[in-house]
Short mmCIF file of C-alpha atoms and ligand atoms in Angstrom, two decimals:
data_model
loop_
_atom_site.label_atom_id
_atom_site.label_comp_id
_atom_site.label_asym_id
_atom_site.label_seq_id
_atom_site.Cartn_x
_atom_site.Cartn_y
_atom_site.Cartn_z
CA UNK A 196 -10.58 -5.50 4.33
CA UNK A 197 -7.21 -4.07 3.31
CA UNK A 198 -6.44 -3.17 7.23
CA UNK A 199 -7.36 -6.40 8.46
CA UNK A 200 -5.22 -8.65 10.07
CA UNK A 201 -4.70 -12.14 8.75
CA UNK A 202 -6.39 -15.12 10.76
CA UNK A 203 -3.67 -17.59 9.43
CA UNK A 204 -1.49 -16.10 12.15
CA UNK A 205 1.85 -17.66 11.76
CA UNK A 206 3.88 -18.84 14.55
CA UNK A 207 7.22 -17.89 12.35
CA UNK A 208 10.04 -15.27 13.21
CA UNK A 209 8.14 -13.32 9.99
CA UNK A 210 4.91 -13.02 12.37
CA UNK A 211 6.66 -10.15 14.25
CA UNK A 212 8.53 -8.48 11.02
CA UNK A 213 7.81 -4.47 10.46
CA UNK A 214 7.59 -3.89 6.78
CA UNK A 215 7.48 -0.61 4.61
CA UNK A 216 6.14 -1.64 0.65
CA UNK A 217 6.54 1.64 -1.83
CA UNK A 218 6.09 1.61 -5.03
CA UNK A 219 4.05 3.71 -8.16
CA UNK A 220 0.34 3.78 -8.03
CA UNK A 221 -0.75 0.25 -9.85
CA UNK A 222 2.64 -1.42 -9.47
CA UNK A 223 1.44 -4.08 -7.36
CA UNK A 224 1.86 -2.72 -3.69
CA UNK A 225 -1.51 -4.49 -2.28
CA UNK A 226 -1.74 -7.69 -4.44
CA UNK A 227 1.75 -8.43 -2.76
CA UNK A 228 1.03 -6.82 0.58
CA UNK A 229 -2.00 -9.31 0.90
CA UNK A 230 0.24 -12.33 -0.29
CA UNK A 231 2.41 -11.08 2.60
CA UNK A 232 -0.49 -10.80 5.35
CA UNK A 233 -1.66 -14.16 5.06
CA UNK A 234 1.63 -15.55 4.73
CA UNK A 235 2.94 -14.26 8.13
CA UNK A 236 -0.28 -13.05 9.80
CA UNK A 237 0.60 -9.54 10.56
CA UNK A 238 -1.34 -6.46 10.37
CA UNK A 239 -1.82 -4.79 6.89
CA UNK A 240 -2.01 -0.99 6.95
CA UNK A 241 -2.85 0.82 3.85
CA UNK A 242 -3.34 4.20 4.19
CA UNK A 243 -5.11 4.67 0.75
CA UNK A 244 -7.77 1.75 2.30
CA UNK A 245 -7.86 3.90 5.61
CA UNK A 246 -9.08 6.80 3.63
CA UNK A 247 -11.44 4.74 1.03
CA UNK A 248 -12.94 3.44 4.52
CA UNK A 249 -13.51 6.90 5.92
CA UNK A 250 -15.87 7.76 2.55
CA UNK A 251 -18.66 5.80 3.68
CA UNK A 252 -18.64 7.26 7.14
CA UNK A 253 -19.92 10.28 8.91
CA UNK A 254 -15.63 11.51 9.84
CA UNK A 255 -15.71 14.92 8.23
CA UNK A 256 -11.70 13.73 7.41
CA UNK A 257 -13.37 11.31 4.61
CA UNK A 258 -14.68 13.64 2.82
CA UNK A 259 -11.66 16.23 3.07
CA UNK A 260 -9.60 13.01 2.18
CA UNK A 261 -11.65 12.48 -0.97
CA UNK A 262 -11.22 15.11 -2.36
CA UNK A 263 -7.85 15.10 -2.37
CA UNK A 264 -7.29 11.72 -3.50
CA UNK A 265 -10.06 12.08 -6.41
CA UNK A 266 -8.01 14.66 -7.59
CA UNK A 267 -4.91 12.37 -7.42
CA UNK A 268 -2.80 14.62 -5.04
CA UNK A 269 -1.78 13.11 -1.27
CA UNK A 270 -3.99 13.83 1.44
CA UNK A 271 -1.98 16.26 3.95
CA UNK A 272 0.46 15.23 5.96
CA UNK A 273 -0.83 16.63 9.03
CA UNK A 274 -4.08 14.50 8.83
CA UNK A 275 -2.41 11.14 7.41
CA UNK A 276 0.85 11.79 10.16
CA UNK A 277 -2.13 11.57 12.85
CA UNK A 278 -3.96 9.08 11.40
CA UNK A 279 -0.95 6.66 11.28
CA UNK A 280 0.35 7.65 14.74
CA UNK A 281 -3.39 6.68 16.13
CA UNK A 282 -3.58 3.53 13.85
CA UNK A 283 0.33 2.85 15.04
CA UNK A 284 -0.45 3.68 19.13
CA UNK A 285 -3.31 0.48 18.77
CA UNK A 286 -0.62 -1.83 17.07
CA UNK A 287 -0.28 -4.78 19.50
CA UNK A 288 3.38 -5.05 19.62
CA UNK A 289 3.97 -8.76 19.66
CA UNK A 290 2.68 -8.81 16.42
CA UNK A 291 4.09 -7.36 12.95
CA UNK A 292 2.79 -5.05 10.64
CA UNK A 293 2.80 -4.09 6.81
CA UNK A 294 2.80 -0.48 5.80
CA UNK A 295 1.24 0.09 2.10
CA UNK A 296 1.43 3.36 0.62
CA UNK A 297 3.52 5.39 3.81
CA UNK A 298 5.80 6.88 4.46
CA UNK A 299 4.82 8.75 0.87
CA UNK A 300 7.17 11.85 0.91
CA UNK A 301 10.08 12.44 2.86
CA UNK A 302 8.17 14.58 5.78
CA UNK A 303 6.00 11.36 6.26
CA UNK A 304 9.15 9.58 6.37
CA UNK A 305 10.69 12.05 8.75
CA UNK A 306 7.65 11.92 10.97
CA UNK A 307 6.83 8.23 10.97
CA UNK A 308 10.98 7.68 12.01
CA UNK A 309 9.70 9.77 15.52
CA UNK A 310 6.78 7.59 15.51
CA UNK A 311 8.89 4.42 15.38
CA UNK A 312 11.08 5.66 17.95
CA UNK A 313 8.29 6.66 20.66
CA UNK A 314 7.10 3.12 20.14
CA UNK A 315 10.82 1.74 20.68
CA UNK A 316 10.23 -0.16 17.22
CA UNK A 317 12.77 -0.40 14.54
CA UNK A 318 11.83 -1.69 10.90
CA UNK A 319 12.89 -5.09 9.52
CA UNK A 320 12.54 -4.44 5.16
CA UNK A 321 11.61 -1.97 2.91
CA UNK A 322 10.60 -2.97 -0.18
CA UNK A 323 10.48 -0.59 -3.33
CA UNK A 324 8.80 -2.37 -6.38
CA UNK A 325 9.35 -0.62 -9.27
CA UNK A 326 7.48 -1.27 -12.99
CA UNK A 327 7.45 1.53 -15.88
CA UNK A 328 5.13 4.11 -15.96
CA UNK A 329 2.88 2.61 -18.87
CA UNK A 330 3.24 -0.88 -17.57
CA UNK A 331 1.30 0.33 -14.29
CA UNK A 332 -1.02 3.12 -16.10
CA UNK A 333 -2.23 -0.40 -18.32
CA UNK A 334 -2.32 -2.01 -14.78
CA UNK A 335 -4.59 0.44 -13.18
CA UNK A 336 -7.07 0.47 -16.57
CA UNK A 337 -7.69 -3.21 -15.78
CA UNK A 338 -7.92 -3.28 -12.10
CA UNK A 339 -11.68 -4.13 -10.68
CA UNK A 340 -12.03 -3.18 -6.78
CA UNK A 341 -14.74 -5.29 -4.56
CA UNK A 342 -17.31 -2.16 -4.00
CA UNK A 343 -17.78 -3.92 -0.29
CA UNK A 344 -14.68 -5.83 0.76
CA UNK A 345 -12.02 -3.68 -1.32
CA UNK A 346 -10.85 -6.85 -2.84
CA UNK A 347 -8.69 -6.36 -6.01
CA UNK A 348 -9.03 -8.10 -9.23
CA UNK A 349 -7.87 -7.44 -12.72
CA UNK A 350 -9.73 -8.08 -16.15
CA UNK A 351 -6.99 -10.04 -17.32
CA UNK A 352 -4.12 -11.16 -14.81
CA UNK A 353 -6.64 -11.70 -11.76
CA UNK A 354 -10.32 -12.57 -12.73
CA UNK A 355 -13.15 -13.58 -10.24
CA UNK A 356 -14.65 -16.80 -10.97
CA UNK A 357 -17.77 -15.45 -12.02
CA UNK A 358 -17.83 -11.90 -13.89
CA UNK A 359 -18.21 -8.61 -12.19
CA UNK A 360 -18.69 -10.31 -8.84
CA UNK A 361 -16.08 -10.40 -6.10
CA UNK A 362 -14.98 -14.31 -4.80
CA UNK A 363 -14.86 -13.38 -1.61
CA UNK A 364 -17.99 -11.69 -0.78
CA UNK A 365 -20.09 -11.69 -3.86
CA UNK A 366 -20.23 -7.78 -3.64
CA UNK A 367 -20.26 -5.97 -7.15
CA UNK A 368 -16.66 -4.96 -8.55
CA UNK A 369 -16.41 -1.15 -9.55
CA UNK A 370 -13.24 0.58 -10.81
CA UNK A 371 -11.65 3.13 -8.38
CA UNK A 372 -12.85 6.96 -9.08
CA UNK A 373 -9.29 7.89 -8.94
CA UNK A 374 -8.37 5.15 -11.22
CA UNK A 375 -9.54 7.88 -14.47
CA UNK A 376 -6.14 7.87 -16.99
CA UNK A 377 -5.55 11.64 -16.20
CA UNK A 378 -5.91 11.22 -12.36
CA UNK A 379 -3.54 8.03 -12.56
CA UNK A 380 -1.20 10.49 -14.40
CA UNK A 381 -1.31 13.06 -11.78
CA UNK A 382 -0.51 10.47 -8.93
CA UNK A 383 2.12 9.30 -11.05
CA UNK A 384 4.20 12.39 -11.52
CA UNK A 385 3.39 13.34 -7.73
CA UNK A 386 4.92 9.57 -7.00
CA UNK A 387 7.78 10.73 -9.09
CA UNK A 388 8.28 14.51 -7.45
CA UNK A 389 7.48 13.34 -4.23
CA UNK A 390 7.50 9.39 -3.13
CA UNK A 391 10.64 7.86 -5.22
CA UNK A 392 12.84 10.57 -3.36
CA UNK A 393 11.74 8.69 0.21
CA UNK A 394 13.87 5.84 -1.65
CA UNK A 395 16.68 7.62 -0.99
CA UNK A 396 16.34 8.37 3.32
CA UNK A 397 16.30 4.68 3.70
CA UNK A 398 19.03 4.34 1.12
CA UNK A 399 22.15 3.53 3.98
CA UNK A 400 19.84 1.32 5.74
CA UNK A 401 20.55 -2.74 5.13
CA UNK A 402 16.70 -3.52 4.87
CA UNK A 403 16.42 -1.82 1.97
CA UNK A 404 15.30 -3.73 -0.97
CA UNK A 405 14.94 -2.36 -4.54
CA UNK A 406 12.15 -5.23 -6.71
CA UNK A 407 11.48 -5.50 -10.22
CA UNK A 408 7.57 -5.61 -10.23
CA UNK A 409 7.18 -5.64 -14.04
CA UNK A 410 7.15 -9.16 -14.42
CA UNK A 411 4.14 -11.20 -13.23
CA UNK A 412 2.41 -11.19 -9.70
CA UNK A 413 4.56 -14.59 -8.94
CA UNK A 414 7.99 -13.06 -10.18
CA UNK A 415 7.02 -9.74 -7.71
CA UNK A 416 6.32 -12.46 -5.39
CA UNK A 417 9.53 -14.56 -5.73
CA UNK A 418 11.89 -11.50 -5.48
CA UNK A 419 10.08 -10.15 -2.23
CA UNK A 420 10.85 -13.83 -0.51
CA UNK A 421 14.37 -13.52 -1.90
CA UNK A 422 14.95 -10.32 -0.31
CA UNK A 423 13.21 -11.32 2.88
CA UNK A 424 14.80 -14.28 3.21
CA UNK A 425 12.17 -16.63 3.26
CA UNK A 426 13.06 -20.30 2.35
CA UNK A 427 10.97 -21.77 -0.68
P1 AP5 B 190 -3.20 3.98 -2.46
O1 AP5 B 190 -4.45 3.27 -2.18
O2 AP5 B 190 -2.01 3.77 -1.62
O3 AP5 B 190 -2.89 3.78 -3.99
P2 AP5 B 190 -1.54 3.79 -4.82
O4 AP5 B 190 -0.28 3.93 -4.06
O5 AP5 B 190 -1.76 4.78 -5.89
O6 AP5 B 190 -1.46 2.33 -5.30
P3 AP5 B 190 -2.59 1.52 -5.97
O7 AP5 B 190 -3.57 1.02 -4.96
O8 AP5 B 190 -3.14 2.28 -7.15
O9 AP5 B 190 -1.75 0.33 -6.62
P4 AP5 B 190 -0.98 -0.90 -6.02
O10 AP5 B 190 0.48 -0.69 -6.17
O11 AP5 B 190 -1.48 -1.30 -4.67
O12 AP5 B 190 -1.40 -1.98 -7.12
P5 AP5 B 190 -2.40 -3.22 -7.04
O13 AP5 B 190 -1.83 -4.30 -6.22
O14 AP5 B 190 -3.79 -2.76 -6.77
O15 AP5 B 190 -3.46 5.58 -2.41
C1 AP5 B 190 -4.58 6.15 -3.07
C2 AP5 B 190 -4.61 7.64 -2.76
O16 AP5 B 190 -4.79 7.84 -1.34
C3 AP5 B 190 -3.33 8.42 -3.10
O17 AP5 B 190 -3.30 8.84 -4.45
C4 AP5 B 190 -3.45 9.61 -2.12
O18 AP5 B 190 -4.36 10.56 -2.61
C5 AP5 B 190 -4.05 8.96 -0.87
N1 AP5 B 190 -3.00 8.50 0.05
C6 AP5 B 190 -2.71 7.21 0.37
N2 AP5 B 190 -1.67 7.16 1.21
C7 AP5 B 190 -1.31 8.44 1.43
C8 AP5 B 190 -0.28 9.04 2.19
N3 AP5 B 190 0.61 8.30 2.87
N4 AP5 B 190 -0.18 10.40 2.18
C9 AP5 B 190 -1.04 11.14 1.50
N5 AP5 B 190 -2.04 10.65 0.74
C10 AP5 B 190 -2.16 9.29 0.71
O19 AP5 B 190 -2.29 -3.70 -8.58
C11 AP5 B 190 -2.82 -2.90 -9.63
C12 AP5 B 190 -3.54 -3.82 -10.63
O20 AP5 B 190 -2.58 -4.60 -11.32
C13 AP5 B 190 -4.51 -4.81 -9.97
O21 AP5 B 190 -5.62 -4.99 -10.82
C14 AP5 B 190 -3.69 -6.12 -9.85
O22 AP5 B 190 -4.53 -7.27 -9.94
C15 AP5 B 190 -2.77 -6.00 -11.07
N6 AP5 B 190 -1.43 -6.52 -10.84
C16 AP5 B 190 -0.66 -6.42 -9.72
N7 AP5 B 190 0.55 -6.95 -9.93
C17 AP5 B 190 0.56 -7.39 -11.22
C18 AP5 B 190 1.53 -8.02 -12.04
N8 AP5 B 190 2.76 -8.32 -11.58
N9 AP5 B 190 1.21 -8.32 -13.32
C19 AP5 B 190 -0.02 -8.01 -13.82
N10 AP5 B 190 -1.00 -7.42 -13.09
C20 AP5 B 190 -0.70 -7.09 -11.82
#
């Protein structure tokens, strides 16, 4: 589900936008990135859901890609540069996209720039939503994950109707295996070594935008409009 592309297509000038979200594990990256999708009916691409998807296959890269991210460090850049180059190459252009979770250190960001470029595509906002580290470490303890449709929840700012289940396909919810306090530590201190200094190659570019995420989902929400420029 995270990769899919909205059915509410919208006919708007934000149907065609390219966005980048970044932002600590937990911070609120997807919850907004699927507020965004539906919205504006452009592609989401989350490279974390690209990988989660390959577990339950027979790709050898799943399992190499597990591993990795069980242990909270980044998958390598040679596999995830490839991966977003194919997912990129299929991206009908007429239609925008969301990146969630990449470019995630600056050779990503270096490589996905070339990408861009070979595709004759510029991007239109990055967003950077930024929360504490134990504000998103307590976010991450209560997040609940649809075992089937990837669906996020959390026990106490996003509850399914009914328990345990998930709304939209009635699949059980499980926690994340990398979502263990120690591993969330790890991929916070590799965010911090090796993501937050991406903020800075996109620092001279106007479409960058710099959000306080550690207010609620709707204040996260609010401040991305703002900075896109969407009328309320
Ligand atoms: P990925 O799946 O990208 O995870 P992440 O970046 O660590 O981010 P999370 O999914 O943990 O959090 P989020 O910001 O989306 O928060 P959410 O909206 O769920 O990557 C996972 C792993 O894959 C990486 O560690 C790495 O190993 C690998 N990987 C991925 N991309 C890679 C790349 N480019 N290169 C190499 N490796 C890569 O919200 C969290 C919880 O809080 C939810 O329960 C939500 O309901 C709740 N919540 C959200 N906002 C609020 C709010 N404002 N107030 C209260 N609760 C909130």
């Amino acid at each position: 589900m995270p990769n899919r592309t909205s059915t509410a297509a919208s006919s708007s000038k934000f149907a065609t936008m390219r966005i980048v979200i970044m932002g600590p594990p937990g911070v609120g990256k997807g919850t907004e990135s699927e507020r965004l999708i539906d919205m504006f009916g452009i592609s989401h691409i989350s490279t974390g859901a690209i990988f989660r998807d390959m577990f339950e296959t027979d790709d050898p890269i799943g399992a190499i890609a597990k591993s990795y991210i069980n242990r909270g460090e980044l998958v390598p850049d040679d596999i995830t540069n490839k991966i977003v180059r194919q997912r990129l190459s299929k991206q009908d252009p007429n239609q925008g996209f969301l990146f969630d979770g990449y470019p995630r250190n600056i050779n990503q960001a270096e490589a996905f720039d070339v990408m861009l470029d070979d595709l004759n595509l510029t991007l239109d906002a990055v967003i950077n939503i930024s929360a504490p580290d134990e504000l998103t470490i307590d976010r991450i303890a209560g997040r609940r994950v649809c075992s089937s449709c990837g669906a996020v929840y959390h026990v106490l700012h996003k509850k399914p109707n009914n328990e345990g289940v998930c709304d939209v396909c009635g699949a059980p919810l499980i926690q994340r295996e990398d979502d263990m306090k120690e591993t969330v530590r790890r991929r916070l201190k590799i965010y911090n070594d090796l993501t937050a200094p991406v903020i800075d190659h996109y620092k001279d570019k106007p479409f960058l935008h710099i959000i306080d995420g550690s207010g609620t989902m709707e204040d996260t929400h609010q401040a991305v409009m703002d900075a896109l420029g969407v009328a309320p």
